[in-house]
Amino acid sequence: AVGLTPEMLPMIVSVCLSRGALLMSRRKVIVKRLNAIQNLGAMDVLCTDKTGTLTEGRIVLEQHLDVRGHDSERVLHYGYLNSYHHTGLKNLLDEAILDHEELEERLKAKEKYRKIDEIPFDFVRRRMSVIVEDESGTNTLICKGAVEEVLGLCHTADIDGTITALTAEDIAAGQTIVHRLNAQGFRVIALAYKEMPGAPDEPVYAVKDEAELTLLGFLAFLDPPKATAGEALTLLNGRQVAVKVLTGDNEIITRYICQQVGMPGERLLLGAAIEGMSEAALAEAAETTSIFAKLAPAHKERIIHALQSQGHVVGFLGDGINDAPALKAADVGISVNSAVDIAKESSDIILLETSLLVLEKGVVEGRRVFGNVIKYIRMAASSSFGNMFSVVGASAFLPFLPMLPIQVMLNNLLYDLSQT
């Protein structure tokens, strides 16, 4: 009879972890898998998306500009038609566009425009298109997405209702507008269209039809930095948890947001550079880089594995479809209650508030629980060793049992009660 039996250890550990999960729930941290508490406590690198953690997550459509950078209602109208008619998962940008409910009455998006087809968004193309038919029977393909991707498909530009060839000067002017907005913290997407004659056989459109588009303008969204983000980063750094930002946004707006919350933005690595890096080179770069931008989902997963190969215990905080691979790859996947279903299913821990402050409290509680488990193991092992050593040692000199089995068990029971 010993204090630390194989049967008792899992029970005590499970009790400690269960009690820790209960305490963490009071701190608005829900634990889906008990063993994740240990990983949360041991975590020394936290990788996080930018939207909703460093920023408020309240995206507002602030500007709708034409190719020359002037306000354009037509850009807003086409953007609304695209977001209104596409049936995929509407993201925060779509919701910000659809907040302009007054357009529904003016445009009559459902009555005057019949949806013909759509080309869904994916993280390689970084754009999506909707094809609608107006009352005249004309089919209009409306494409919105990342500025670089959409610009690469445009051959003409719509300037004040006049279609002209898209020149190198027009592209440079558009990029200047986008860079200026990014530098002010705006997230910008481009909008383009193509008009085609309708067909009676309900044509089916594909990615190849996203070609020879006409650039219409830009939509600029504002998602301000979160007031508590700087404090949370300081607290996490104080807990020896390094924070790294992994985002699909471009480098300009990412660097701006990070500087606003006090993260150094000198070292920044883009997804395009990661494509050509070996695993060893990426592991070395990930060790010294804090900001990663223009990432695809596969890039995030590779960065997680690269950090793990360096001996780090890595946590990942994400809430989107594109975050699912990284959530599964991380030692502890963390999501939020407002995340998409696949992100919550892939995570080990769910935060009831989208805040790094809540996560920092969870880290502290996780370390306390893990510390209690380790202390119990050490105390029980030393107690058992003392009992066994004293009985075996005394038995070598005494002609009788120094302690009866019932006495050994009583001793261990009292010791376990005191530890509990």
Coordinates of C-alpha atoms in Angstrom, one line a residue:
A1 CA 0.0 0.0 0.0
V2 CA 1.5 3.3 -1.1
G3 CA 0.2 6.9 -1.2
L4 CA 0.7 7.3 -5.0
T5 CA -1.0 4.3 -6.6
P6 CA -1.4 4.1 -10.4
E7 CA -5.2 4.2 -9.9
M8 CA -5.0 7.3 -7.6
L9 CA -2.8 9.5 -9.8
P10 CA -5.3 9.9 -12.7
M11 CA -8.1 10.5 -10.2
I12 CA -6.2 13.2 -8.4
V13 CA -5.0 14.8 -11.6
S14 CA -8.6 14.8 -13.0
V15 CA -10.0 16.3 -9.9
C16 CA -7.4 19.1 -10.0
L17 CA -8.0 19.8 -13.7
S18 CA -11.8 19.7 -13.2
R19 CA -11.7 22.1 -10.3
G20 CA -9.4 24.3 -12.4
A21 CA -11.8 24.2 -15.3
L22 CA -14.6 25.3 -13.0
L23 CA -12.5 28.2 -11.7
M24 CA -11.5 29.2 -15.2
S25 CA -15.2 29.3 -16.3
R26 CA -15.7 32.0 -13.7
R27 CA -13.0 34.0 -15.5
K28 CA -14.9 33.6 -18.7
V29 CA -12.6 30.9 -20.1
I30 CA -14.4 27.6 -21.0
V31 CA -12.3 24.5 -21.2
K32 CA -13.5 21.9 -23.7
R33 CA -10.6 19.4 -23.1
L34 CA -9.2 19.1 -19.5
N35 CA -5.6 18.4 -20.6
A36 CA -5.6 21.7 -22.5
I37 CA -5.2 23.4 -19.1
Q38 CA -1.7 22.0 -18.7
N39 CA -0.8 23.2 -22.2
L40 CA -2.3 26.7 -21.5
G41 CA -0.2 26.9 -18.4
A42 CA 2.9 25.8 -20.2
M43 CA 2.3 28.0 -23.2
D44 CA 5.2 30.4 -24.0
V45 CA 4.2 31.6 -27.5
L46 CA 0.7 32.8 -28.4
C47 CA -0.1 33.3 -32.0
T48 CA -3.2 35.3 -32.7
D49 CA -5.2 36.8 -35.5
K50 CA -5.5 40.6 -35.6
T51 CA -9.2 41.2 -36.1
G52 CA -11.2 41.1 -32.8
T53 CA -8.1 40.6 -30.6
L54 CA -5.9 43.5 -31.3
T55 CA -8.8 45.4 -32.9
E56 CA -12.4 46.0 -31.7
G57 CA -13.9 43.6 -34.3
R58 CA -16.5 46.3 -35.1
I59 CA -15.8 46.9 -38.7
V60 CA -17.5 49.9 -40.2
L61 CA -17.7 50.9 -43.9
E62 CA -16.2 54.4 -43.8
Q63 CA -15.5 55.3 -47.4
H64 CA -16.6 54.1 -50.9
L65 CA -14.3 55.7 -53.5
D66 CA -14.0 55.6 -57.3
V67 CA -10.8 55.0 -59.2
R68 CA -9.7 58.7 -58.6
G69 CA -10.4 58.5 -54.9
H70 CA -13.6 60.5 -54.9
D71 CA -16.8 59.5 -53.0
S72 CA -19.0 57.3 -55.2
E73 CA -22.5 56.0 -54.5
R74 CA -22.2 53.6 -57.4
V75 CA -19.3 51.8 -55.7
L76 CA -21.5 51.4 -52.6
H77 CA -24.4 50.2 -54.8
Y78 CA -22.3 47.5 -56.5
G79 CA -20.8 46.4 -53.2
Y80 CA -24.2 46.1 -51.7
L81 CA -25.5 43.9 -54.5
N82 CA -22.5 41.7 -54.2
S83 CA -22.9 41.2 -50.4
Y84 CA -26.7 40.9 -50.6
H85 CA -26.8 38.2 -53.2
H86 CA -23.9 35.9 -52.2
T87 CA -25.0 32.9 -50.2
G88 CA -21.7 31.9 -48.6
L89 CA -20.7 32.7 -45.0
K90 CA -21.0 36.5 -44.8
N91 CA -17.9 38.0 -43.1
L92 CA -17.6 41.2 -41.1
L93 CA -17.0 43.2 -44.2
D94 CA -20.2 42.0 -45.8
E95 CA -22.1 42.8 -42.6
A96 CA -20.6 46.3 -42.6
I97 CA -21.8 46.8 -46.2
L98 CA -25.3 45.4 -45.4
D99 CA -25.6 47.8 -42.5
H100 CA -26.6 50.4 -45.1
E101 CA -30.2 49.1 -45.1
E102 CA -31.5 52.2 -46.8
L103 CA -30.0 50.8 -50.0
E104 CA -32.4 47.9 -50.1
E105 CA -35.3 50.3 -50.7
R106 CA -33.4 52.4 -53.2
L107 CA -31.8 49.6 -55.1
K108 CA -34.6 47.0 -54.7
A109 CA -31.8 44.4 -54.8
K110 CA -34.2 41.5 -54.7
E111 CA -36.9 42.8 -57.1
K112 CA -34.8 44.5 -59.8
Y113 CA -31.8 42.2 -59.7
R114 CA -32.1 38.4 -60.0
K115 CA -29.2 36.3 -58.9
I116 CA -27.8 34.1 -61.7
D117 CA -24.7 32.5 -60.2
E118 CA -21.8 33.1 -57.8
I119 CA -18.1 32.2 -57.7
P120 CA -17.3 31.6 -54.0
F121 CA -14.5 33.1 -52.1
D122 CA -11.3 31.1 -51.5
F123 CA -8.0 31.9 -49.7
V124 CA -5.9 31.5 -52.9
R125 CA -7.9 33.8 -55.2
R126 CA -8.8 36.1 -52.2
R127 CA -11.9 37.4 -54.0
M128 CA -15.5 36.4 -54.7
S129 CA -18.0 37.2 -57.4
V130 CA -21.8 37.4 -57.8
I131 CA -23.6 37.4 -61.2
V132 CA -26.9 39.3 -61.3
E133 CA -29.4 39.9 -64.0
D134 CA -31.2 43.3 -64.2
E135 CA -34.6 44.0 -65.8
S136 CA -33.0 44.5 -69.2
G137 CA -31.6 40.9 -69.2
T138 CA -28.0 42.0 -68.9
N139 CA -25.8 39.8 -66.7
T140 CA -23.4 41.7 -64.5
L141 CA -20.5 40.0 -62.7
I142 CA -19.6 42.0 -59.6
C143 CA -16.2 41.0 -58.1
K144 CA -14.8 42.2 -54.8
G145 CA -11.6 41.1 -53.0
A146 CA -8.0 41.9 -52.2
V147 CA -6.8 44.9 -54.1
E148 CA -3.8 43.2 -55.8
E149 CA -5.9 40.2 -56.9
V150 CA -8.7 42.3 -58.4
L151 CA -6.4 44.8 -60.0
G152 CA -4.6 42.0 -61.8
L153 CA -7.9 41.0 -63.5
C154 CA -8.9 44.6 -64.7
H155 CA -8.2 45.8 -68.2
T156 CA -10.4 48.9 -68.1
A157 CA -11.6 51.4 -65.5
D158 CA -14.9 53.1 -65.0
I159 CA -14.2 56.8 -64.4
D160 CA -17.3 59.0 -63.9
G161 CA -19.4 56.5 -66.0
T162 CA -16.9 56.4 -68.9
I163 CA -15.0 53.2 -69.7
T164 CA -11.4 53.8 -70.4
A165 CA -8.3 51.6 -70.7
L166 CA -6.6 50.9 -67.4
T167 CA -3.2 52.4 -67.7
A168 CA -0.1 52.0 -65.5
E169 CA -0.7 55.5 -64.2
D170 CA -4.3 54.5 -63.2
I171 CA -2.9 51.5 -61.3
A172 CA -0.3 53.5 -59.6
A173 CA -2.8 56.1 -58.6
G174 CA -5.1 53.4 -57.2
Q175 CA -2.3 51.8 -55.2
T176 CA -1.4 55.3 -53.8
I177 CA -5.0 55.7 -52.6
V178 CA -4.9 52.2 -51.0
H179 CA -1.6 52.8 -49.3
R180 CA -2.8 56.1 -47.9
L181 CA -5.9 54.5 -46.5
N182 CA -3.9 51.6 -45.1
A183 CA -1.5 53.9 -43.4
Q184 CA -4.5 55.5 -41.6
G185 CA -5.7 52.1 -40.4
F186 CA -8.3 51.4 -43.1
R187 CA -8.8 47.9 -44.5
V188 CA -9.4 48.3 -48.3
I189 CA -10.9 46.0 -50.9
A190 CA -11.3 46.6 -54.6
L191 CA -14.5 46.4 -56.6
A192 CA -14.8 45.5 -60.3
Y193 CA -17.5 44.4 -62.7
K194 CA -18.1 43.0 -66.1
E195 CA -21.4 43.2 -68.1
M196 CA -22.4 40.4 -70.4
P197 CA -25.5 39.6 -72.5
G198 CA -27.9 37.2 -70.7
A199 CA -28.7 33.8 -72.0
P200 CA -32.0 31.8 -71.9
D201 CA -30.3 28.6 -70.7
E202 CA -29.2 30.0 -67.3
P203 CA -25.4 30.0 -67.9
V204 CA -23.1 28.7 -65.2
Y205 CA -20.1 30.9 -64.4
A206 CA -16.6 29.8 -63.2
V207 CA -13.3 31.4 -62.1
K208 CA -12.3 31.8 -65.8
D209 CA -15.0 34.4 -66.2
E210 CA -13.3 36.6 -63.7
A211 CA -11.2 38.2 -66.5
E212 CA -11.1 41.5 -68.4
L213 CA -13.0 43.2 -65.6
T214 CA -13.7 47.0 -65.3
L215 CA -12.3 48.5 -62.1
L216 CA -15.0 50.5 -60.4
G217 CA -13.4 51.6 -57.1
F218 CA -12.5 50.8 -53.5
L219 CA -14.3 50.1 -50.2
A220 CA -12.5 51.3 -47.1
F221 CA -13.4 49.8 -43.7
L222 CA -12.2 50.9 -40.2
D223 CA -11.6 48.5 -37.4
P224 CA -10.0 50.5 -34.6
P225 CA -7.3 49.1 -32.2
K226 CA -8.8 47.7 -29.0
A227 CA -8.1 49.9 -26.0
T228 CA -7.1 47.0 -23.7
A229 CA -4.8 45.3 -26.3
G230 CA -1.6 47.2 -25.2
E231 CA -2.2 46.3 -21.5
A232 CA -2.9 42.7 -22.3
L233 CA 0.3 42.4 -24.4
T234 CA 2.3 43.9 -21.5
L235 CA 0.8 41.4 -19.0
L236 CA 1.4 38.4 -21.3
N237 CA 5.0 39.5 -21.9
G238 CA 5.3 39.7 -18.1
R239 CA 4.2 36.1 -17.9
Q240 CA 6.9 35.1 -20.4
V241 CA 4.4 34.6 -23.2
A242 CA 5.6 36.0 -26.5
V243 CA 2.7 37.2 -28.7
K244 CA 3.0 36.8 -32.5
V245 CA 0.4 38.2 -35.0
L246 CA -0.7 36.0 -37.9
T247 CA -3.1 37.7 -40.3
G248 CA -4.2 37.6 -43.9
D249 CA -4.3 41.4 -44.1
N250 CA -1.5 43.3 -45.9
E251 CA 1.6 44.5 -44.3
I252 CA 0.8 48.2 -44.1
I253 CA -2.4 48.0 -42.1
T254 CA -1.0 45.2 -40.0
R255 CA 2.1 47.2 -39.1
Y256 CA -0.1 50.2 -38.3
I257 CA -2.4 48.3 -35.9
C258 CA 0.6 46.6 -34.2
Q259 CA 2.3 49.9 -33.6
Q260 CA -0.9 51.3 -32.2
V261 CA -1.0 48.6 -29.5
G262 CA 2.7 48.8 -28.8
M263 CA 4.1 45.8 -30.8
P264 CA 7.4 46.4 -32.6
G265 CA 6.8 46.2 -36.3
E266 CA 10.3 46.2 -37.7
R267 CA 10.5 42.5 -38.3
L268 CA 7.6 41.4 -40.6
L269 CA 7.3 38.3 -42.8
L270 CA 4.9 37.9 -45.7
G271 CA 3.1 34.8 -46.9
A272 CA 4.8 35.0 -50.3
A273 CA 8.2 34.8 -48.6
I274 CA 7.2 31.8 -46.6
E275 CA 6.3 29.9 -49.8
G276 CA 9.9 29.6 -50.8
M277 CA 11.4 28.9 -47.3
S278 CA 12.5 25.5 -46.1
E279 CA 11.2 24.2 -42.8
A280 CA 14.5 24.9 -41.1
A281 CA 14.7 28.5 -42.5
L282 CA 11.1 29.1 -41.4
A283 CA 11.8 27.9 -37.9
E284 CA 14.7 30.3 -37.6
A285 CA 12.7 33.2 -39.0
A286 CA 9.6 32.4 -36.8
E287 CA 11.8 32.6 -33.7
T288 CA 12.8 36.2 -34.3
T289 CA 9.6 37.5 -36.1
S290 CA 6.5 38.8 -34.3
I291 CA 4.3 39.9 -37.2
F292 CA 3.3 37.7 -40.2
A293 CA 1.0 39.2 -42.9
K294 CA -0.8 38.2 -46.1
L295 CA -1.0 34.6 -44.9
A296 CA -3.0 31.8 -46.3
P297 CA -4.4 29.1 -43.9
A298 CA -1.5 26.7 -44.8
H299 CA 1.0 29.4 -43.9
K300 CA -0.4 29.8 -40.4
E301 CA -0.2 26.0 -39.9
R302 CA 3.4 25.9 -41.1
I303 CA 4.4 28.7 -38.7
I304 CA 2.8 26.8 -35.7
H305 CA 4.8 23.7 -36.6
A306 CA 8.0 25.8 -37.1
L307 CA 7.7 27.2 -33.6
Q308 CA 6.9 23.8 -32.1
S309 CA 10.1 22.5 -33.7
Q310 CA 12.0 25.1 -31.7
G311 CA 10.7 23.6 -28.4
H312 CA 7.9 26.1 -27.8
V313 CA 4.5 25.3 -26.4
V314 CA 2.3 27.2 -28.9
G315 CA -1.2 28.5 -28.5
F316 CA -3.3 29.9 -31.3
L317 CA -6.2 32.2 -31.0
G318 CA -8.5 32.4 -34.0
D319 CA -12.2 32.6 -34.9
G320 CA -12.5 32.2 -38.7
I321 CA -12.7 29.3 -41.2
N322 CA -9.2 30.0 -42.3
D323 CA -7.9 29.5 -38.7
A324 CA -9.1 25.9 -38.3
P325 CA -5.8 24.2 -39.5
A326 CA -3.7 26.3 -37.2
L327 CA -6.1 25.7 -34.3
K328 CA -5.7 21.9 -34.8
A329 CA -1.9 22.2 -35.1
A330 CA -1.4 24.3 -32.0
D331 CA -0.7 22.7 -28.6
V332 CA -3.7 24.6 -27.3
G333 CA -6.3 25.9 -29.7
I334 CA -8.2 28.9 -28.4
S335 CA -11.4 30.4 -30.0
V336 CA -14.2 32.8 -28.9
N337 CA -17.9 32.3 -28.4
S338 CA -18.7 34.3 -31.5
A339 CA -16.4 32.3 -33.8
V340 CA -17.7 30.2 -36.7
D341 CA -18.6 26.6 -35.9
I342 CA -15.6 24.9 -37.4
A343 CA -13.2 27.2 -35.3
K344 CA -15.0 26.4 -32.1
E345 CA -15.0 22.6 -32.9
S346 CA -11.3 22.7 -33.6
S347 CA -10.4 24.6 -30.4
D348 CA -9.6 23.3 -26.9
I349 CA -10.6 26.4 -25.1
I350 CA -13.3 29.0 -25.8
L351 CA -13.2 32.6 -24.5
L352 CA -16.5 34.2 -23.6
E353 CA -15.0 37.6 -24.3
T354 CA -12.8 38.4 -27.3
S355 CA -10.0 39.9 -25.2
L356 CA -6.4 39.1 -24.5
L357 CA -7.0 40.2 -20.9
V358 CA -9.4 37.3 -20.4
L359 CA -6.8 35.0 -21.9
E360 CA -4.1 36.3 -19.7
K361 CA -6.2 35.4 -16.6
G362 CA -6.7 32.0 -18.1
V363 CA -3.0 31.5 -18.5
V364 CA -2.5 32.4 -14.8
E365 CA -5.2 30.0 -13.7
G366 CA -3.8 27.3 -16.0
R367 CA -0.4 27.6 -14.4
R368 CA -1.8 27.5 -10.9
V369 CA -3.7 24.3 -11.7
F370 CA -0.7 22.7 -13.3
G371 CA 1.4 23.7 -10.4
N372 CA -1.0 22.0 -8.0
V373 CA -0.8 18.8 -10.0
I374 CA 3.0 18.8 -9.9
K375 CA 3.0 19.6 -6.2
Y376 CA 0.7 16.7 -5.4
I377 CA 2.8 14.2 -7.4
R378 CA 6.0 15.4 -5.6
M379 CA 4.4 15.3 -2.2
A380 CA 2.8 11.9 -2.7
A381 CA 5.9 10.4 -4.1
S382 CA 8.1 11.6 -1.2
S383 CA 5.5 10.4 1.3
S384 CA 5.3 6.9 -0.3
F385 CA 9.1 6.7 -0.5
G386 CA 9.4 7.6 3.2
N387 CA 6.9 5.0 4.2
M388 CA 8.5 2.3 2.0
F389 CA 12.1 3.1 3.0
S390 CA 11.3 3.2 6.7
V391 CA 9.4 -0.2 6.6
V392 CA 12.0 -1.9 4.5
G393 CA 14.9 -0.5 6.4
A394 CA 13.4 -1.3 9.8
S395 CA 12.5 -4.9 8.7
A396 CA 16.1 -5.7 8.2
F397 CA 16.8 -5.3 11.9
L398 CA 13.5 -6.0 13.7
P399 CA 12.0 -9.5 14.1
F400 CA 8.5 -8.1 13.6
L401 CA 6.7 -5.8 11.2
P402 CA 7.4 -2.2 12.1
M403 CA 4.1 -1.1 10.7
L404 CA 1.0 -3.1 9.9
P405 CA -0.5 -2.8 6.4
I406 CA -3.6 -1.1 8.0
Q407 CA -1.3 1.5 9.7
V408 CA 0.5 2.2 6.4
M409 CA -2.8 2.7 4.7
L410 CA -4.1 4.9 7.5
N411 CA -0.9 7.0 7.3
N412 CA -1.3 7.5 3.6
L413 CA -5.0 8.3 3.9
L414 CA -4.3 11.0 6.4
Y415 CA -1.5 12.4 4.2
D416 CA -3.7 12.4 1.1
L417 CA -6.4 14.2 3.1
S418 CA -4.0 16.9 4.2
Q419 CA -2.8 17.3 0.6
T420 CA -6.3 17.6 -0.7

